[in-house]
XYZ file of C-alpha atoms in Angstrom:
672
model
C 0.005 -0.038 0.012
C 1.110 3.546 -0.744
C 2.615 5.097 2.343
C 2.674 8.813 1.544
C 0.368 10.540 -0.895
C 0.515 13.994 -2.454
C -2.869 15.287 -3.695
C -2.393 17.484 -6.785
C -5.758 19.204 -6.410
C -7.722 21.473 -4.139
C -11.159 21.968 -2.538
C -13.770 19.244 -2.193
C -12.010 16.490 -3.981
C -8.725 17.026 -2.075
C -10.634 16.791 1.164
C -12.541 13.679 -0.050
C -9.184 11.915 -0.912
C -7.743 12.911 2.527
C -10.648 11.280 4.393
C -9.992 7.914 2.777
C -6.200 8.213 3.059
C -6.596 8.921 6.816
C -8.722 5.826 7.273
C -6.094 3.758 5.543
C -3.214 5.290 7.531
C -1.705 6.992 4.476
C 0.107 10.272 5.166
C -1.128 13.139 2.995
C 0.496 16.191 1.413
C -1.550 19.065 0.087
C -0.457 21.635 -2.455
C -1.950 25.053 -2.563
C -1.866 28.453 -4.346
C -1.515 31.723 -2.582
C -5.268 32.176 -2.871
C -5.756 28.840 -0.998
C -3.335 29.463 1.853
C -6.202 29.169 4.352
C -8.252 26.533 2.557
C -9.829 23.516 4.139
C -7.758 20.915 2.274
C -4.565 22.656 3.466
C -5.648 22.457 7.059
C -6.651 18.737 6.735
C -3.457 17.414 5.227
C -0.508 16.281 7.258
C 1.748 18.617 5.356
C 1.124 21.349 2.688
C 3.355 22.996 0.154
C 2.826 26.403 -1.599
C 3.270 25.932 -5.369
C 2.469 29.410 -6.785
C 0.071 32.346 -7.323
C -3.687 32.082 -7.556
C -3.786 31.620 -11.362
C -4.101 27.844 -12.176
C -1.549 28.101 -14.982
C 1.038 29.223 -12.323
C 0.053 26.763 -9.585
C -2.281 23.777 -9.920
C -1.238 23.247 -13.579
C 2.479 23.404 -12.941
C 3.413 19.772 -13.040
C 7.122 20.340 -12.297
C 6.293 22.323 -9.138
C 3.894 19.591 -7.964
C 6.400 16.812 -8.616
C 9.138 18.791 -6.831
C 6.790 19.162 -3.809
C 6.214 15.377 -3.784
C 9.947 14.726 -3.802
C 10.597 17.355 -1.130
C 8.011 15.865 1.225
C 8.949 12.187 0.577
C 5.682 11.268 -1.045
C 5.759 8.095 -3.020
C 2.512 8.709 -5.065
C 0.468 11.487 -6.551
C -3.358 11.455 -6.760
C -4.597 14.052 -9.351
C -8.242 14.171 -8.210
C -10.271 15.459 -11.178
C -9.699 18.360 -13.423
C -6.334 20.202 -13.575
C -3.721 17.631 -14.380
C -5.776 14.464 -13.970
C -5.961 13.719 -17.693
C -2.575 15.115 -18.784
C -0.516 12.204 -20.209
C 2.664 14.252 -20.156
C 2.237 14.826 -16.454
C 1.682 11.066 -15.923
C 4.923 10.332 -17.727
C 6.789 13.038 -15.745
C 5.487 11.498 -12.457
C 6.786 8.055 -13.521
C 10.087 9.481 -14.606
C 10.496 11.040 -11.185
C 10.135 7.578 -9.647
C 6.660 8.255 -8.233
C 3.349 6.380 -8.557
C 0.556 8.082 -10.461
C -2.834 7.137 -9.000
C -4.700 6.697 -12.279
C -4.440 5.055 -15.739
C -1.426 4.984 -17.962
C -0.369 7.903 -20.244
C -1.201 5.751 -23.204
C -4.790 5.060 -22.050
C -5.301 8.789 -21.353
C -4.007 9.748 -24.782
C -6.278 7.136 -26.444
C -9.349 8.705 -24.879
C -8.106 12.319 -24.466
C -9.435 13.675 -27.764
C -13.048 12.922 -28.526
C -12.570 12.570 -32.296
C -9.758 10.046 -32.051
C -11.501 8.154 -29.206
C -14.730 7.767 -31.284
C -12.770 6.280 -34.170
C -11.064 3.901 -31.774
C -14.435 2.928 -30.267
C -15.941 2.227 -33.711
C -13.046 -0.142 -34.394
C -13.715 -1.873 -31.018
C -17.422 -2.324 -31.841
C -18.776 0.338 -29.505
C -21.646 2.383 -31.031
C -20.919 6.056 -31.468
C -23.008 9.176 -32.251
C -23.310 9.937 -35.949
C -21.325 13.061 -37.008
C -17.971 14.388 -38.212
C -15.009 13.256 -36.034
C -12.220 14.115 -38.469
C -9.277 16.589 -38.228
C -10.401 19.171 -40.744
C -11.265 22.470 -38.998
C -12.055 24.894 -41.858
C -15.289 26.753 -40.853
C -16.810 26.363 -44.257
C -16.041 22.632 -44.307
C -17.504 22.091 -40.839
C -20.634 24.016 -41.773
C -21.021 21.733 -44.785
C -20.666 18.693 -42.490
C -23.396 20.203 -40.262
C -25.705 20.495 -43.221
C -24.913 16.951 -44.277
C -25.647 15.661 -40.801
C -28.830 17.779 -40.546
C -29.827 20.419 -38.043
C -29.970 20.622 -35.079
C -26.258 19.759 -34.523
C -23.937 19.896 -31.540
C -20.515 21.509 -31.773
C -18.165 19.973 -29.195
C -14.636 20.692 -28.245
C -12.579 17.615 -28.975
C -10.572 18.112 -25.807
C -11.744 18.453 -22.190
C -15.197 18.256 -20.848
C -17.708 19.868 -18.374
C -19.785 21.386 -21.140
C -16.956 23.853 -22.093
C -16.669 24.498 -25.837
C -19.967 23.041 -26.565
C -22.827 24.701 -28.509
C -26.185 23.468 -29.904
C -27.003 25.035 -33.285
C -30.573 24.988 -34.721
C -30.185 27.499 -37.507
C -27.498 27.417 -40.252
C -27.217 31.181 -39.967
C -26.024 30.819 -36.396
C -23.406 28.160 -37.070
C -20.414 30.554 -37.726
C -20.910 32.471 -34.503
C -21.493 29.318 -32.421
C -18.397 27.679 -33.892
C -16.316 30.745 -33.051
C -17.609 30.816 -29.481
C -16.993 27.086 -28.983
C -13.463 27.321 -30.354
C -12.648 30.356 -28.241
C -13.897 28.698 -25.033
C -12.150 25.425 -25.895
C -8.847 27.261 -26.459
C -9.173 29.077 -23.172
C -10.175 25.946 -21.199
C -8.048 23.271 -22.823
C -5.483 25.025 -25.054
C -7.021 23.302 -28.081
C -9.694 25.043 -30.240
C -10.461 22.075 -32.481
C -14.075 20.831 -32.517
C -16.144 18.001 -33.865
C -19.752 18.082 -35.144
C -22.519 15.567 -34.107
C -26.140 15.131 -34.640
C -28.253 16.426 -31.759
C -30.267 13.654 -30.147
C -33.748 14.994 -29.646
C -34.701 13.223 -26.419
C -31.293 12.649 -24.921
C -30.425 11.022 -21.611
C -26.891 11.075 -20.281
C -26.123 7.713 -18.827
C -22.556 6.684 -17.884
C -20.961 3.473 -16.767
C -18.381 3.402 -13.970
C -15.514 1.033 -14.887
C -12.598 -0.194 -12.951
C -9.492 -2.060 -14.069
C -6.293 -3.271 -12.530
C -2.802 -4.042 -13.859
C -3.588 -7.739 -13.994
C -6.008 -7.430 -16.914
C -9.264 -7.447 -14.875
C -11.942 -4.934 -15.884
C -15.437 -4.692 -14.375
C -18.192 -2.148 -14.413
C -19.941 -0.782 -11.260
C -23.304 -0.162 -12.941
C -24.640 3.124 -14.222
C -25.265 6.644 -13.224
C -27.884 8.903 -14.803
C -26.624 12.452 -15.279
C -29.446 13.740 -17.468
C -30.260 16.731 -15.312
C -27.909 19.266 -16.938
C -27.610 23.017 -17.493
C -25.504 24.187 -20.343
C -24.154 20.570 -20.644
C -23.060 20.586 -17.018
C -24.375 18.070 -14.618
C -26.572 19.321 -11.817
C -28.101 16.289 -10.050
C -26.904 12.725 -10.675
C -28.401 9.409 -9.583
C -27.738 5.726 -9.554
C -29.211 3.459 -10.847
C -30.843 5.111 -13.876
C -34.694 5.330 -13.758
C -36.340 2.924 -16.086
C -33.110 0.869 -16.654
C -33.839 -2.741 -17.686
C -31.547 -5.691 -17.054
C -31.048 -6.093 -20.821
C -30.080 -2.429 -21.258
C -27.794 -2.452 -18.282
C -25.973 -5.584 -19.553
C -25.562 -4.110 -23.037
C -24.221 -0.831 -21.736
C -21.941 -2.515 -19.168
C -20.547 -4.828 -21.852
C -19.813 -1.936 -24.155
C -18.157 0.050 -21.312
C -15.923 -2.871 -20.335
C -15.058 -3.426 -24.040
C -14.056 0.199 -24.329
C -11.829 0.017 -21.245
C -10.231 -3.298 -22.282
C -9.401 -1.859 -25.730
C -6.963 0.574 -24.231
C -5.604 -1.718 -21.372
C -7.303 0.471 -18.735
C -6.323 0.309 -15.061
C -7.924 2.390 -12.306
C -11.230 4.292 -12.063
C -12.802 5.529 -15.279
C -16.205 6.506 -16.656
C -17.575 5.636 -20.093
C -20.222 8.182 -21.010
C -23.147 7.396 -23.326
C -25.868 9.484 -24.885
C -29.088 7.586 -25.000
C -32.032 8.329 -27.398
C -34.872 7.948 -24.972
C -37.613 8.821 -27.508
C -38.864 5.225 -27.242
C -37.681 4.423 -23.769
C -34.347 2.789 -22.863
C -33.539 0.374 -25.712
C -30.283 -1.533 -26.161
C -29.961 -0.327 -29.785
C -30.252 3.405 -28.892
C -27.148 4.290 -26.864
C -23.997 5.860 -28.264
C -20.460 6.341 -26.982
C -19.690 9.979 -26.135
C -16.351 10.005 -24.367
C -14.402 8.319 -21.614
C -13.196 10.216 -18.631
C -9.959 8.607 -17.569
C -10.137 9.713 -13.916
C -12.388 9.769 -10.915
C -15.714 11.587 -11.523
C -17.295 14.298 -9.484
C -20.367 12.075 -9.121
C -18.575 8.958 -7.890
C -20.242 9.017 -4.452
C -23.594 7.813 -5.901
C -21.814 4.683 -7.144
C -20.199 4.279 -3.744
C -23.566 4.541 -2.070
C -25.281 1.762 -4.122
C -22.252 -0.600 -4.145
C -20.808 -0.005 -0.657
C -17.324 0.467 -2.217
C -14.822 3.255 -1.596
C -13.530 4.178 -5.052
C -10.605 6.190 -3.732
C -9.506 3.257 -1.671
C -9.721 0.999 -4.716
C -7.695 3.555 -6.685
C -4.939 3.440 -4.138
C -4.960 -0.285 -3.994
C -4.773 -0.756 -7.706
C -2.066 1.885 -7.974
C -0.128 -0.134 -5.460
C -0.281 -3.125 -7.622
C -3.122 -5.071 -5.979
C -5.729 -6.938 -8.024
C -9.442 -6.061 -7.791
C -10.894 -7.883 -4.833
C -14.042 -8.841 -6.617
C -15.394 -10.073 -9.977
C -18.377 -8.772 -11.924
C -20.602 -11.414 -10.368
C -19.830 -10.281 -6.873
C -21.282 -6.848 -7.482
C -24.914 -5.835 -6.877
C -27.024 -2.709 -6.562
C -28.357 -1.719 -3.131
C -31.055 0.989 -3.063
C -30.857 4.346 -4.821
C -28.752 7.380 -4.497
C -28.675 11.033 -5.557
C -26.011 13.683 -5.653
C -26.718 17.411 -5.952
C -23.959 19.854 -6.712
C -24.173 23.011 -4.564
C -22.602 26.036 -6.375
C -21.935 29.634 -5.502
C -24.090 30.992 -8.331
C -27.292 32.924 -8.948
C -29.912 30.939 -10.852
C -32.123 34.097 -11.227
C -29.334 35.887 -13.117
C -28.506 33.243 -15.580
C -26.466 31.184 -13.065
C -23.738 33.854 -12.823
C -21.006 32.650 -10.444
C -20.937 34.363 -7.097
C -17.930 35.345 -5.076
C -17.413 36.540 -1.590
C -16.999 35.287 2.064
C -19.251 32.591 3.564
C -20.365 34.548 6.610
C -22.596 31.745 7.967
C -22.734 28.030 7.152
C -24.796 25.257 8.825
C -24.965 21.967 7.012
C -28.052 19.702 7.297
C -27.799 17.482 10.379
C -26.025 14.238 9.743
C -28.583 11.520 9.449
C -28.613 7.942 7.980
C -28.438 8.141 4.307
C -26.883 11.635 4.067
C -23.316 12.436 3.207
C -21.732 15.851 2.498
C -18.518 16.152 0.536
C -17.137 19.738 0.798
C -14.018 21.796 0.761
C -15.333 24.977 2.349
C -16.137 26.211 5.928
C -17.758 29.160 7.485
C -15.488 32.127 7.008
C -13.865 30.836 3.787
C -13.858 33.093 0.711
C -14.969 31.960 -2.760
C -12.671 33.599 -5.361
C -13.108 33.888 -9.125
C -9.960 31.840 -9.700
C -11.550 28.362 -9.430
C -14.691 26.390 -10.058
C -17.429 27.756 -7.740
C -18.724 24.358 -6.486
C -19.079 24.460 -2.704
C -20.175 20.974 -1.898
C -21.957 17.792 -3.011
C -25.006 16.584 -1.075
C -25.335 12.797 -1.426
C -28.262 10.845 -0.174
C -29.084 7.107 -0.189
C -32.374 5.280 0.365
C -34.032 1.933 -0.127
C -35.705 3.125 -3.264
C -35.869 6.169 -5.550
C -38.849 8.005 -3.931
C -37.308 7.642 -0.443
C -33.946 8.875 -1.574
C -35.426 11.721 -3.455
C -37.376 12.884 -0.290
C -34.109 12.736 1.690
C -32.481 14.973 -0.905
C -35.243 17.539 -0.897
C -35.213 17.566 2.940
C -31.378 17.988 3.094
C -31.435 20.905 0.600
C -34.305 22.544 2.612
C -32.250 22.301 5.813
C -29.117 23.965 4.353
C -28.369 27.385 5.782
C -25.656 29.491 4.093
C -25.183 33.221 4.010
C -22.692 35.647 2.494
C -23.077 34.660 -1.081
C -25.802 33.417 -3.392
C -26.107 29.634 -4.064
C -28.262 27.404 -6.205
C -29.695 25.544 -3.183
C -33.290 26.710 -3.770
C -32.994 25.798 -7.432
C -31.812 22.237 -6.497
C -34.612 21.828 -4.056
C -37.177 22.757 -6.771
C -35.562 20.301 -9.126
C -35.756 17.553 -6.403
C -39.449 18.326 -6.044
C -40.194 18.563 -9.873
C -43.071 16.444 -10.868
C -41.429 15.126 -14.001
C -38.111 14.380 -12.257
C -39.946 12.485 -9.442
C -41.695 10.435 -12.052
C -38.461 9.604 -13.656
C -39.493 11.369 -16.997
C -36.070 13.081 -17.479
C -33.798 14.059 -20.265
C -31.037 16.678 -20.706
C -33.620 19.316 -21.726
C -35.790 19.206 -18.620
C -34.116 22.160 -16.896
C -34.306 24.343 -20.014
C -37.973 23.604 -20.611
C -38.949 24.619 -17.032
C -36.207 27.205 -16.456
C -38.619 29.986 -15.564
C -40.165 28.067 -12.731
C -37.019 26.453 -11.502
C -34.974 29.614 -11.404
C -37.680 32.096 -10.242
C -36.473 34.123 -7.339
C -39.052 34.006 -4.579
C -39.668 37.398 -3.144
C -39.986 37.655 0.659
C -43.626 37.833 1.758
C -45.155 39.816 4.682
C -44.584 36.895 7.110
C -40.940 36.664 6.081
C -40.488 40.420 6.567
C -42.233 40.242 9.942
C -39.983 37.474 11.166
C -36.928 39.374 10.026
C -38.066 42.524 11.863
C -38.845 40.574 15.020
C -35.457 38.746 14.880
C -33.656 42.019 14.483
C -35.466 43.414 17.562
C -34.801 40.321 19.700
C -31.170 40.255 18.723
C -30.692 43.976 19.179
C -32.284 43.896 22.630
C -30.071 40.945 23.672
C -26.923 42.760 22.546
C -27.890 45.879 24.520
C -28.764 44.001 27.660
C -32.443 44.698 27.357
C -33.460 41.071 27.597
C -34.448 39.525 30.865
C -35.297 36.153 29.539
C -36.217 34.810 26.067
C -38.670 37.645 25.195
C -37.169 41.101 24.930
C -39.295 44.009 25.972
C -39.388 47.127 23.812
C -37.853 50.077 25.637
C -38.123 53.875 25.374
C -40.454 56.483 26.809
C -44.101 56.489 25.786
C -47.047 58.437 27.225
C -49.627 55.909 26.388
C -50.303 52.879 24.148
C -48.137 49.865 23.481
C -44.407 50.073 22.891
C -43.379 50.034 19.210
C -40.173 49.910 17.260
C -39.570 50.406 13.525
C -37.093 48.316 11.523
C -36.244 49.724 8.124
C -35.377 47.416 5.213
C -34.757 48.146 1.585
C -36.092 46.155 -1.326
C -35.532 47.023 -5.046
C -34.557 50.586 -4.035
C -37.677 51.138 -1.889
C -37.690 51.632 1.803
C -39.959 49.382 3.827
C -40.654 50.117 7.387
C -41.774 47.159 9.602
C -43.330 48.160 12.887
C -42.939 45.744 15.782
C -45.619 46.257 18.502
C -45.143 44.593 21.965
C -48.477 42.946 22.827
C -47.134 41.679 26.234
C -46.015 38.232 27.266
C -44.505 36.398 24.358
C -46.726 38.055 21.698
C -45.933 40.697 19.095
C -47.712 42.338 16.225
C -45.620 43.157 13.171
C -46.888 45.149 10.253
C -45.548 47.182 7.268
C -45.982 50.879 8.082
C -47.372 51.507 4.523
C -49.824 48.627 4.854
C -51.024 48.090 8.351
C -53.699 45.702 7.236
C -50.983 43.199 6.248
C -49.751 42.838 9.777
C -49.501 39.545 11.622
C -49.644 38.415 15.146
C -46.674 36.296 16.260
C -46.526 34.315 19.471
C -42.999 33.324 20.279
C -42.606 29.941 21.953
C -38.793 29.888 22.161
C -35.706 31.884 21.114
C -32.213 30.572 20.733
C -29.436 33.008 19.884
C -25.743 32.601 19.060
C -23.982 35.801 20.019
C -20.876 34.898 18.034
C -22.659 34.379 14.583
C -25.834 36.334 15.046
C -27.944 33.194 14.259
C -31.308 33.143 15.782
C -33.769 30.279 15.884
C -37.436 31.175 16.533
C -40.216 28.778 17.359
C -43.375 30.791 16.746
C -47.111 30.550 16.049
C -48.575 32.680 13.275
C -52.321 32.442 12.909
C -52.288 29.098 14.720
C -49.490 27.669 12.583
C -46.492 26.655 14.637
C -43.060 26.326 12.986
C -39.319 26.836 13.635
C -37.605 29.498 11.682
C -33.949 30.173 11.289
C -32.500 33.619 10.719
C -29.257 35.460 10.824
C -28.861 39.033 12.001
C -25.777 40.852 10.851
C -24.683 44.516 10.855
C -26.103 45.072 7.315
C -28.961 42.735 6.928
C -31.331 40.009 8.257
C -31.158 36.675 6.375
C -34.197 34.411 6.574
C -33.473 30.771 5.724
C -36.494 29.208 4.004
C -36.672 25.832 2.311
C -33.212 25.952 0.845
C -33.526 29.623 -0.159
C -31.991 32.569 1.663
C -33.975 35.772 1.749
C -31.634 38.658 2.480
C -33.296 41.872 3.748
C -30.732 44.635 3.870
C -31.202 47.478 6.276
C -32.166 50.726 4.721
C -29.185 53.036 4.065
C -29.779 56.330 2.281
C -26.585 55.969 0.229
C -27.476 52.409 -0.823
C -30.924 53.616 -1.811
C -29.449 56.235 -4.101
C -27.185 53.642 -5.719
C -30.180 51.293 -6.384
C -31.879 54.059 -8.383
C -28.874 54.780 -10.659
C -29.565 54.917 -14.282
C -29.082 51.923 -16.584
C -26.542 53.684 -18.775
C -23.677 51.357 -17.851
C -22.624 47.757 -18.334
C -20.668 46.628 -15.256
C -18.804 43.443 -14.580
C -20.939 41.182 -12.370
C -17.753 39.438 -10.996
C -13.990 39.606 -11.484
C -12.823 38.194 -14.755
C -11.077 38.706 -18.073
C -12.392 40.570 -21.069
C -12.595 37.845 -23.713
C -14.221 39.828 -26.509
C -15.841 43.185 -27.337
C -18.524 42.892 -30.014
C -19.134 46.518 -30.964
C -17.329 49.873 -31.059
C -18.143 53.307 -29.619
C -20.833 55.044 -31.614
C -22.657 51.890 -32.539
C -26.405 51.816 -32.038
C -27.570 48.857 -30.030
C -30.919 47.336 -28.895
C -31.726 46.197 -25.425
C -30.276 42.693 -24.891
C -27.673 42.952 -27.581
C -24.340 41.214 -26.641
C -21.638 43.784 -25.880
C -18.911 42.088 -23.918
C -17.827 38.480 -23.387
C -16.397 38.083 -19.817
C -14.288 35.050 -18.965
C -14.672 34.048 -15.345
C -14.896 30.817 -13.279
C -13.597 28.976 -16.327
C -16.725 29.891 -18.359
C -17.767 32.642 -20.812
C -20.403 35.185 -19.746
C -22.081 37.403 -22.280
C -22.980 40.867 -20.959
C -25.775 42.644 -22.888
C -27.087 46.174 -23.438
C -29.397 47.206 -20.588
C -31.579 49.293 -23.045
C -31.782 50.579 -26.548
C -29.201 53.288 -27.140
C -25.812 54.368 -28.518
C -22.475 53.268 -27.152
C -20.778 56.321 -25.661
C -17.555 54.817 -24.473
C -15.788 51.425 -24.094
C -13.575 51.544 -21.026
C -11.711 48.151 -21.386
C -9.773 46.229 -23.993
C -9.793 42.491 -24.825
C -7.553 40.731 -22.332
C -7.992 43.203 -19.518
C -8.487 41.908 -15.997
C -11.460 43.625 -14.296
C -12.936 43.622 -10.791
C -16.495 43.019 -9.697
C -18.506 46.119 -10.384
C -15.982 47.630 -12.899
C -17.757 49.813 -15.525
C -17.047 48.274 -18.925
C -19.314 50.150 -21.408
C -21.445 53.352 -21.069
C -24.439 54.375 -23.230
C -25.170 57.946 -24.284
C -27.799 59.714 -22.188
C -31.163 59.922 -23.773
C -34.034 62.202 -23.092
């Protein structure tokens, strides 16, 4: 068994690997960039080595620095995790040349599957079905457009390198092909250093089903059943599950056989995933699945396979890398129950899933229960930067069957409480409760079809505002020593009547005054000053406060309905946690109100990033919604559009410029 392991990665996957290594008694070494000096994976490892600045090209992608760190610390193996150098055959060869063990497949296996076009030609020769399309080397735009017309629209443009939905565009109209190809090539070049693309037919009712395979150095290859990854947004997986809904024994056997055949064709050893696109227009049929690509590494979604098989895939990786044979055969494996994984991201679904950055000011994970696992690389107080992928955690649930597991997922997402930055938790919970998803009627277009309902940002209602105002009063009274028990009394001189206190919030640039009236005992009446008739009577049963974090838990009765509510009172706002969503009610500040009412004459950067492309010049007339700037951030492209009809007055940046969050990029001429 490997004695000392360097993990050439960061965040959630580095922490995940450390957990297994600890259990096996393996010493761990973390590497980190300057931006990650205080990261969770650095604190967890036995040792940690600084390898460079924040930029991945100068830190996590510097193979020589990582190998030097391994030699310096006496590590005898390197685990690449996923992403970064995990599928870089040159790095694998350099690791071997340094006398170290690479925890993963051989360089030749990675090369065989590293480029989608070559991999598909190889799979055709091995008898594995592939998606119809053009997988050649010619990259002339006119030629590729001709191939698209030959294949028939809609088509899918795909980068031949990498994955994760980067460098991928669906094209329905021949007139849009040129611009889509340019965008895919640009994104592929930025993400993978290779702009070349292939063209495939677009499967109308697609399901993304992948097979986990495992091989060893003794020629054994097995599959660990399937995962369904059809819930996707922009070709990126959102919720994965195992086994696949509607899967038949015949279909599973056919896909498993094809996956094992694919792995055996390249002499594969270690953990890998063979991804298939399935035409589900007539259900799951053995003659309607096609090879897409093989990921020659551990997958983000591997925990659902672990949940239904009872295996630790990282442990298997370490054992196989140490030269051991697989401890089981295909016949020893069986499926136990059902599992889901939801990817929690720092992003704003209501704003086109723009990545969010900032500090996690408060974090409370769902309580650990049977069937719930949380893989994460962040803690309260950590800062999410624009330098890396914005995934915060993976919530994994397991149950005896699909309905039970799905209920556990929805409950876990609803119990999550995080403040400081926007997340997709509410979006994930709505997905978990989606009628079609619950029925198993899923394909890769489900999220796009119901995007408005799934991404709608729920506005705080009068009860939410009332709870926020009451929580602020109770927390404020406690801080000022005005609380002689769980129920603070309102203070201040009054000649007659009941004591009242106003709490001022701001929503959409408008000031909202919530008036808290002390009714005596444990009862309060809270109403908007502008709409007294919307007031509610709140009877407080219990109050629990955390002076350190500002968290308040209220057990209250509103109109006879008793429930427990969780809130966070900070210097600037009250956050109300509700069913996975976080309603943030900022306190009224005159300066902030003025800023909210600023004119829409500017295009500003919604996050730090790099200017990838400017589409128009100063003086150009634009319509509302016209693309103006392509901003590269969080390893993705984000198109910023004109806020209104108008004329471009000034462009304040150049392509390649680094910009900060809130930087003004383009201004429009003032109009009467």
